[in-house]
Amino acid sequence: MSDGLALSVVIPTYKEVLNIPHISKAIADALGDLNYEVIFVDDNSADGSVEAVSKISHQYPVRICVRTEERGLSTAVIHGIEQARGDYVVVMDADLSHPATAINEMLRKLKANEADFVVGSRYVEGGSFDEDWGFFRLLNSKIATWLALPICHVKDPMSGFFGFKRSNMPATHMLSPLGYKIGLEIMVKGRFSAPAEVPIHFVDREHGESKLDFKEQILYLRHLRRLYKFKFPTASEFLQFGLVGGTGFLVDSFFYWALQVFFGLEHTTARMISFWPAVTWNWFWNRTLTFSDRNQSGGKLKQWMGFATSSIFGFIINVGSYHMLTDYVPFFTETPYLALVAGVLLGMGFNFMAARIFVFRKLDEEMEKETERPDSESK
Ligand code: GDD
Ligand code: MN
């Protein structure tokens, strides 16, 4: 049901009482007689925002919902979209950073099916931002943007100014944004296929400071990891597994060296011992990183033993294939280093499959078991 409303503008607010009348007017001026609504989602700012909205509500189609249970930009935006009744939704900031005039072009693109997701962008031709960004802030923003490119194909994926057709909103239970980047989350999880950008001039807010602190950046990296996993499930697991394996190799080498130099062990003994801290390291990081979303309830020791066992097999495959290739395949006899690489890849491939299938099980497989259990108990 759209109630004949063309557009809902969702604006998350936290202590924005002074900006509320300005942004409301800017939107009204930009949209003219379009049938729209503005929804402020306020996290209990208690600064007079509620009164400010009611004061102008006879003049502009604005309302405010105040959340007291929860706080945070992303969940506020989701909440606002859930309240929205318009055919289309646009999300923007209250602090006048985003020019309301751009909404018209966003809406036009969406209605003409030129795009199914639109972003107000600083980085396309015609877009810009205030010049006084320091070098590091700029570099930071560039790197953050660059990291997101493989999953979203827009030049300004960080933008808090975006719009789409409301019926394309992904189910709320699919969304688990960490931190600020709710636009990116919706764009990726909603599987939008034709995103487009509308150039904007981004104006820095007059007062207050950006929340782009170190904690936010770590959150952003964790958020990206989730989104990559959503978009490329196997590839991202393999990549993380490989990274963990690479650092495990360093652990292995360190112990191999230290045991000989500091404890006078013979090199084959050192080799046999160094395997174990490396395996334990790999197990730990695969458990906490690569397969963090898998079932972990089976007991650590059992999981570690399973991982160590598969690693021993992986190692046998690694060394075994090296011998086979160099003994029987003339090409590898001449280039034994490539046999080593092939062996490492084969061993790692085996380890990866074993880890996925046996050691770190998927949650839903376990859940199937759980749901079978009451039946067997009632017998
Ligand atoms: N309800 C609610 N709850 N609103 C919030 C909260 C919160 O916890 N935190 C911030 N907001 C509101 C602000 O009131 C403002 O309207 C909007 O969210 C953006 O907050 P700012 O503090 O102005 O964010 P920013 O300027 O650092 O970041 C903006 O630009 C980034 C790109 O440079 C946002 O648009 C980001 O989403 C964007 O990534
Ligand atoms: Mn801002």
Short mmCIF file of N, CA and C in Angstrom, two decimals, residues 94-180:
data_model
loop_
_atom_site.label_atom_id
_atom_site.label_comp_id
_atom_site.label_asym_id
_atom_site.label_seq_id
_atom_site.Cartn_x
_atom_site.Cartn_y
_atom_site.Cartn_z
N ALA A 94 20.50 15.11 8.37
CA ALA A 94 19.76 16.31 8.79
C ALA A 94 20.62 17.56 8.73
N ASP A 95 21.94 17.38 8.67
CA ASP A 95 22.83 18.53 8.91
C ASP A 95 23.12 19.39 7.68
N LEU A 96 22.28 19.24 6.64
CA LEU A 96 22.38 20.03 5.42
C LEU A 96 23.63 19.72 4.60
N SER A 97 24.27 18.60 4.91
CA SER A 97 25.40 18.15 4.09
C SER A 97 24.92 17.74 2.71
N HIS A 98 23.70 17.20 2.67
CA HIS A 98 23.16 16.68 1.42
C HIS A 98 22.17 17.66 0.81
N PRO A 99 22.40 18.09 -0.42
CA PRO A 99 21.49 19.06 -1.05
C PRO A 99 20.17 18.39 -1.43
N ALA A 100 19.07 18.94 -0.88
CA ALA A 100 17.76 18.37 -1.14
C ALA A 100 17.38 18.42 -2.62
N THR A 101 17.97 19.38 -3.34
CA THR A 101 17.64 19.52 -4.76
C THR A 101 17.99 18.26 -5.56
N ALA A 102 18.97 17.50 -5.05
CA ALA A 102 19.38 16.29 -5.78
C ALA A 102 18.30 15.20 -5.75
N ILE A 103 17.36 15.32 -4.81
CA ILE A 103 16.33 14.29 -4.68
C ILE A 103 15.54 14.14 -5.99
N ASN A 104 15.29 15.27 -6.65
CA ASN A 104 14.52 15.21 -7.90
C ASN A 104 15.18 14.33 -8.96
N GLU A 105 16.47 14.52 -9.12
CA GLU A 105 17.19 13.73 -10.12
C GLU A 105 17.26 12.25 -9.69
N MET A 106 17.40 12.02 -8.39
CA MET A 106 17.41 10.64 -7.89
C MET A 106 16.09 9.96 -8.24
N LEU A 107 15.02 10.67 -7.95
CA LEU A 107 13.69 10.12 -8.18
C LEU A 107 13.44 9.89 -9.67
N ARG A 108 13.91 10.82 -10.47
CA ARG A 108 13.71 10.68 -11.92
C ARG A 108 14.39 9.42 -12.44
N LYS A 109 15.62 9.21 -12.01
CA LYS A 109 16.36 8.02 -12.44
C LYS A 109 15.64 6.74 -12.01
N LEU A 110 15.13 6.74 -10.79
CA LEU A 110 14.45 5.54 -10.29
C LEU A 110 13.16 5.29 -11.07
N LYS A 111 12.40 6.35 -11.27
CA LYS A 111 11.11 6.19 -11.94
C LYS A 111 11.28 5.78 -13.39
N ALA A 112 12.34 6.29 -14.03
CA ALA A 112 12.57 5.96 -15.43
C ALA A 112 13.28 4.62 -15.58
N ASN A 113 13.45 3.92 -14.47
CA ASN A 113 14.18 2.64 -14.47
C ASN A 113 15.59 2.76 -15.03
N GLU A 114 16.15 3.94 -14.91
CA GLU A 114 17.55 4.08 -15.29
C GLU A 114 18.45 3.47 -14.23
N ALA A 115 17.88 3.30 -13.04
CA ALA A 115 18.65 2.76 -11.93
C ALA A 115 17.67 2.15 -10.94
N ASP A 116 18.14 1.17 -10.16
CA ASP A 116 17.28 0.66 -9.10
C ASP A 116 17.78 1.07 -7.71
N PHE A 117 18.93 1.73 -7.69
CA PHE A 117 19.45 2.27 -6.43
C PHE A 117 20.23 3.52 -6.77
N VAL A 118 19.94 4.61 -6.12
CA VAL A 118 20.67 5.84 -6.45
C VAL A 118 21.41 6.37 -5.23
N VAL A 119 22.57 6.94 -5.51
CA VAL A 119 23.44 7.43 -4.45
C VAL A 119 23.79 8.88 -4.76
N GLY A 120 23.67 9.74 -3.78
CA GLY A 120 24.17 11.11 -3.91
C GLY A 120 25.67 11.05 -3.74
N SER A 121 26.40 11.40 -4.79
CA SER A 121 27.81 11.05 -4.83
C SER A 121 28.73 12.27 -4.90
N ARG A 122 29.78 12.20 -4.10
CA ARG A 122 30.79 13.26 -4.13
C ARG A 122 31.82 13.00 -5.21
N TYR A 123 31.92 11.76 -5.67
CA TYR A 123 33.07 11.37 -6.49
C TYR A 123 32.79 11.17 -7.96
N VAL A 124 31.58 11.49 -8.42
CA VAL A 124 31.37 11.43 -9.87
C VAL A 124 31.51 12.84 -10.42
N GLU A 125 31.59 12.92 -11.75
CA GLU A 125 31.76 14.22 -12.37
C GLU A 125 30.62 15.14 -11.94
N GLY A 126 30.98 16.33 -11.51
CA GLY A 126 29.97 17.26 -11.04
C GLY A 126 29.82 17.22 -9.54
N GLY A 127 30.31 16.17 -8.91
CA GLY A 127 30.25 16.05 -7.46
C GLY A 127 31.46 16.70 -6.82
N SER A 128 31.33 17.07 -5.55
CA SER A 128 32.46 17.70 -4.87
C SER A 128 32.21 17.71 -3.37
N PHE A 129 33.22 18.15 -2.66
CA PHE A 129 33.04 18.32 -1.22
C PHE A 129 33.89 19.49 -0.76
N ASP A 130 33.63 19.95 0.45
CA ASP A 130 34.37 21.10 0.94
C ASP A 130 35.86 20.83 0.93
N GLU A 131 36.62 21.84 0.55
CA GLU A 131 38.03 21.63 0.26
C GLU A 131 38.90 21.39 1.49
N ASP A 132 38.40 21.72 2.65
CA ASP A 132 39.31 21.72 3.80
C ASP A 132 39.52 20.34 4.44
N TRP A 133 39.26 19.29 3.66
CA TRP A 133 39.57 17.96 4.17
C TRP A 133 41.09 17.79 4.22
N GLY A 134 41.60 17.35 5.36
CA GLY A 134 43.03 17.14 5.47
C GLY A 134 43.46 15.95 4.63
N PHE A 135 44.77 15.84 4.44
CA PHE A 135 45.31 14.77 3.61
C PHE A 135 44.90 13.39 4.12
N PHE A 136 45.02 13.21 5.44
CA PHE A 136 44.75 11.87 5.98
C PHE A 136 43.27 11.51 5.94
N ARG A 137 42.42 12.50 6.15
CA ARG A 137 41.00 12.23 6.07
C ARG A 137 40.63 11.79 4.65
N LEU A 138 41.27 12.45 3.70
CA LEU A 138 41.01 12.15 2.29
C LEU A 138 41.51 10.76 1.93
N LEU A 139 42.75 10.48 2.35
CA LEU A 139 43.36 9.19 2.06
C LEU A 139 42.52 8.07 2.65
N ASN A 140 42.13 8.30 3.89
CA ASN A 140 41.29 7.37 4.61
C ASN A 140 40.01 7.05 3.87
N SER A 141 39.36 8.12 3.45
CA SER A 141 38.10 7.98 2.75
C SER A 141 38.30 7.26 1.42
N LYS A 142 39.42 7.55 0.75
CA LYS A 142 39.72 6.91 -0.54
C LYS A 142 39.93 5.41 -0.35
N ILE A 143 40.72 5.06 0.66
CA ILE A 143 41.01 3.64 0.89
C ILE A 143 39.73 2.89 1.26
N ALA A 144 38.94 3.52 2.13
CA ALA A 144 37.69 2.91 2.55
C ALA A 144 36.78 2.66 1.34
N THR A 145 36.74 3.63 0.45
CA THR A 145 35.91 3.54 -0.75
C THR A 145 36.41 2.43 -1.67
N TRP A 146 37.71 2.44 -1.86
CA TRP A 146 38.35 1.48 -2.75
C TRP A 146 38.10 0.04 -2.30
N LEU A 147 38.14 -0.17 -0.99
CA LEU A 147 37.91 -1.51 -0.45
C LEU A 147 36.49 -2.03 -0.73
N ALA A 148 35.56 -1.09 -0.90
CA ALA A 148 34.17 -1.50 -1.11
C ALA A 148 33.82 -1.69 -2.58
N LEU A 149 34.70 -1.25 -3.48
CA LEU A 149 34.37 -1.28 -4.91
C LEU A 149 33.98 -2.67 -5.45
N PRO A 150 34.70 -3.72 -5.05
CA PRO A 150 34.35 -5.04 -5.61
C PRO A 150 32.94 -5.52 -5.25
N ILE A 151 32.35 -4.96 -4.21
CA ILE A 151 31.01 -5.45 -3.86
C ILE A 151 29.90 -4.49 -4.26
N CYS A 152 30.22 -3.32 -4.75
CA CYS A 152 29.07 -2.44 -5.02
C CYS A 152 29.09 -1.55 -6.28
N HIS A 153 30.20 -1.37 -6.94
CA HIS A 153 30.19 -0.64 -8.22
C HIS A 153 29.64 0.79 -8.20
N VAL A 154 29.82 1.51 -7.12
CA VAL A 154 29.59 2.95 -7.18
C VAL A 154 30.82 3.64 -6.63
N LYS A 155 30.99 4.90 -7.03
CA LYS A 155 32.22 5.60 -6.63
C LYS A 155 32.14 6.15 -5.22
N ASP A 156 30.93 6.28 -4.70
CA ASP A 156 30.78 6.82 -3.34
C ASP A 156 29.91 5.92 -2.46
N PRO A 157 30.40 4.70 -2.20
CA PRO A 157 29.57 3.73 -1.47
C PRO A 157 29.33 4.11 -0.01
N MET A 158 30.10 5.08 0.51
CA MET A 158 29.95 5.47 1.90
C MET A 158 28.79 6.43 2.10
N SER A 159 28.23 6.89 1.02
CA SER A 159 27.26 7.97 1.11
C SER A 159 26.08 7.64 2.01
N GLY A 160 25.69 8.62 2.79
CA GLY A 160 24.50 8.47 3.63
C GLY A 160 23.27 9.04 2.93
N PHE A 161 23.41 9.36 1.66
CA PHE A 161 22.35 9.97 0.85
C PHE A 161 22.03 8.99 -0.28
N PHE A 162 20.90 8.29 -0.17
CA PHE A 162 20.61 7.27 -1.17
C PHE A 162 19.10 7.02 -1.25
N GLY A 163 18.69 6.39 -2.35
CA GLY A 163 17.27 6.14 -2.54
C GLY A 163 17.00 4.90 -3.36
N PHE A 164 15.78 4.38 -3.23
CA PHE A 164 15.39 3.18 -3.98
C PHE A 164 13.88 3.02 -3.88
N LYS A 165 13.34 2.08 -4.66
CA LYS A 165 11.92 1.81 -4.60
C LYS A 165 11.65 1.01 -3.33
N ARG A 166 10.65 1.42 -2.58
CA ARG A 166 10.48 0.82 -1.26
C ARG A 166 10.25 -0.68 -1.32
N SER A 167 9.56 -1.14 -2.38
CA SER A 167 9.28 -2.58 -2.48
C SER A 167 10.56 -3.40 -2.68
N ASN A 168 11.67 -2.73 -3.01
CA ASN A 168 12.94 -3.45 -3.16
C ASN A 168 13.78 -3.52 -1.88
N MET A 169 13.23 -3.01 -0.82
CA MET A 169 13.97 -3.04 0.45
C MET A 169 14.18 -4.49 0.87
N PRO A 170 15.43 -4.88 1.13
CA PRO A 170 15.66 -6.25 1.61
C PRO A 170 14.98 -6.48 2.96
N ALA A 171 14.63 -7.72 3.23
CA ALA A 171 13.98 -8.03 4.50
C ALA A 171 14.85 -7.60 5.67
N THR A 172 14.24 -7.01 6.66
CA THR A 172 15.01 -6.44 7.77
C THR A 172 15.91 -7.48 8.45
N HIS A 173 15.43 -8.72 8.53
CA HIS A 173 16.25 -9.71 9.22
C HIS A 173 17.54 -10.05 8.46
N MET A 174 17.56 -9.65 7.17
CA MET A 174 18.78 -9.86 6.37
C MET A 174 19.86 -8.84 6.71
N LEU A 175 19.45 -7.73 7.31
CA LEU A 175 20.38 -6.63 7.51
C LEU A 175 21.06 -6.72 8.86
N SER A 176 22.39 -6.66 8.84
CA SER A 176 23.10 -6.65 10.12
C SER A 176 24.27 -5.69 10.01
N PRO A 177 23.98 -4.41 9.80
CA PRO A 177 25.06 -3.45 9.60
C PRO A 177 25.85 -3.25 10.88
N LEU A 178 27.16 -3.14 10.73
CA LEU A 178 28.02 -2.78 11.84
C LEU A 178 28.43 -1.35 11.58
N GLY A 179 28.12 -0.45 12.49
CA GLY A 179 28.56 0.92 12.29
C GLY A 179 27.63 1.72 11.39
N TYR A 180 28.24 2.57 10.57
CA TYR A 180 27.55 3.66 9.91
C TYR A 180 26.98 3.37 8.54
#
